[in-house]
Amino acid sequence: MLPKHVAIIMDGNGRWAKKNGLSRNEGHKVGSEKLQNIIEYAQQKGIQYITVYAFSTENWNRPKAEVDGLMRLMQNYLDKHLERVKTENFKFKVIGERTKLGTKLIKKIAELEEITANKTGTYVTIAINYGSRDEIIRACRAMIADTSEKINLEKVITEENLCQYLDTREVPDPDLIIRTSGEVRLSNFLMWQAAYSEFYFTDCLWPDFDEAQFDKALLDYQNRKRRFGKSE
Ligand code: FPP
């Protein structure tokens, strides 16, 4: 069976750029084009949900020129796609703490979400200024703020209720998490949601990740036995 939800850590743009004599920001630009190809391909294959890690809460620690370049890239991506998404069948959602993103980008994100809110096709989640720890803390604060002063801890603080306060509340947990570029870690991405995800790691650098690579990951997933903690 195909995974319903695929999440991707798009790693290796910097190394790819270096290998090809380009700047890191040029690497990110090619990475964003690859992202578009993979989103379209995922839709063709009938994948219902795709979530990608575009910028983490830790990525602010990169040099200013790179951070500015990434923000500009996301802004340009939205400028380029806002018209187009009207006629396509993707639903877009951005997760992460967005107040830090600058008014122009925040406005474009809201526009993208609004235009595609009623679309029924592949649900694309883009994680920007996203970190799992930050998400869980924000969810806990919101959950407690929503309750009366004297809370019944066992009734209010439950797994199901916390899920309803996470940024990802509208989407099921990822079935498959792909990370490119040979790194084997989660880097603060969907840590709660990944409890029973299958992982696929590849040495392929993100800008080289194409449809054939994606198919390879899907095939690998299809050969896994998922038990969710049960015995056979
Ligand atoms: C990791 O590679 C990649 C990122 C931190 C950015 C990922 C962003 C994109 C692919 C573009 C997103 C664009 C849109 C429009 C959503 P790295 O820089 O850590 O690579 P390295 O480990 O080789 O240095």
Coordinates of C-alpha atoms and ligand atoms in Angstrom, one line a residue, residues 9-17 24 27-33 35 52-56 59 62 66 70 73-78 126-128 179 181 183 185 205-206, ligand 1:
I9 CA 13.6 16.4 5.4
M10 CA 15.1 18.1 2.3
D11 CA 18.8 18.0 3.3
G12 CA 21.9 18.5 1.3
N13 CA 21.3 21.7 -0.7
G14 CA 24.6 23.3 0.6
R15 CA 26.7 20.3 -0.2
W16 CA 25.1 20.0 -3.6
A17 CA 25.9 23.6 -4.3
R24 CA 24.5 27.8 -0.9
G27 CA 21.5 25.3 -4.0
H28 CA 18.4 26.2 -2.0
K29 CA 16.8 27.6 -5.2
V30 CA 17.4 24.3 -7.1
G31 CA 16.1 22.5 -4.0
S32 CA 12.9 24.5 -4.2
E33 CA 12.4 23.6 -7.8
L35 CA 10.3 20.4 -4.2
V52 CA 8.2 19.2 4.0
Y53 CA 10.8 20.8 6.3
A54 CA 11.8 24.1 4.7
F55 CA 13.1 26.1 7.7
S56 CA 13.6 25.0 11.3
N59 CA 18.0 27.6 11.0
R62 CA 22.8 30.3 9.9
E66 CA 21.7 32.5 3.9
L70 CA 15.9 31.4 2.2
L73 CA 13.2 32.2 -1.9
M74 CA 10.0 31.3 0.0
Q75 CA 8.5 34.7 -0.8
N76 CA 9.4 34.3 -4.5
Y77 CA 8.0 30.8 -4.5
L78 CA 4.7 32.1 -3.2
I126 CA 5.3 23.4 4.5
A127 CA 7.2 23.7 7.8
I128 CA 8.7 27.1 8.2
R179 CA 15.6 12.3 4.8
S181 CA 21.9 13.6 2.1
E183 CA 22.2 12.3 7.7
R185 CA 18.5 12.1 12.4
L205 CA 21.4 15.2 -1.9
W206 CA 18.0 16.9 -2.1
Ligands
FPP1 C1 19.0 21.7 4.2 O1 20.1 21.7 3.4 C2 18.0 22.5 3.6 C3 17.4 23.6 4.2 C4 17.8 24.1 5.5 C5 16.4 24.4 3.4 C6 15.5 23.6 2.7 C7 14.7 24.5 1.8 C8 14.4 24.2 0.5 C9 14.6 23.0 -0.2 C10 13.7 25.3 -0.2 C11 12.3 25.5 0.4 C12 11.6 26.4 -0.5 C13 10.3 26.6 -0.4 C14 9.7 27.4 -1.4 C15 9.4 26.0 0.6 P1 21.5 22.3 4.0 O2 21.6 23.7 3.6 O3 21.6 22.0 5.4 O4 22.5 21.4 3.2 P2 24.0 21.0 3.7 O5 23.7 20.1 4.9 O6 24.5 20.2 2.6 O7 24.7 22.2 4.0

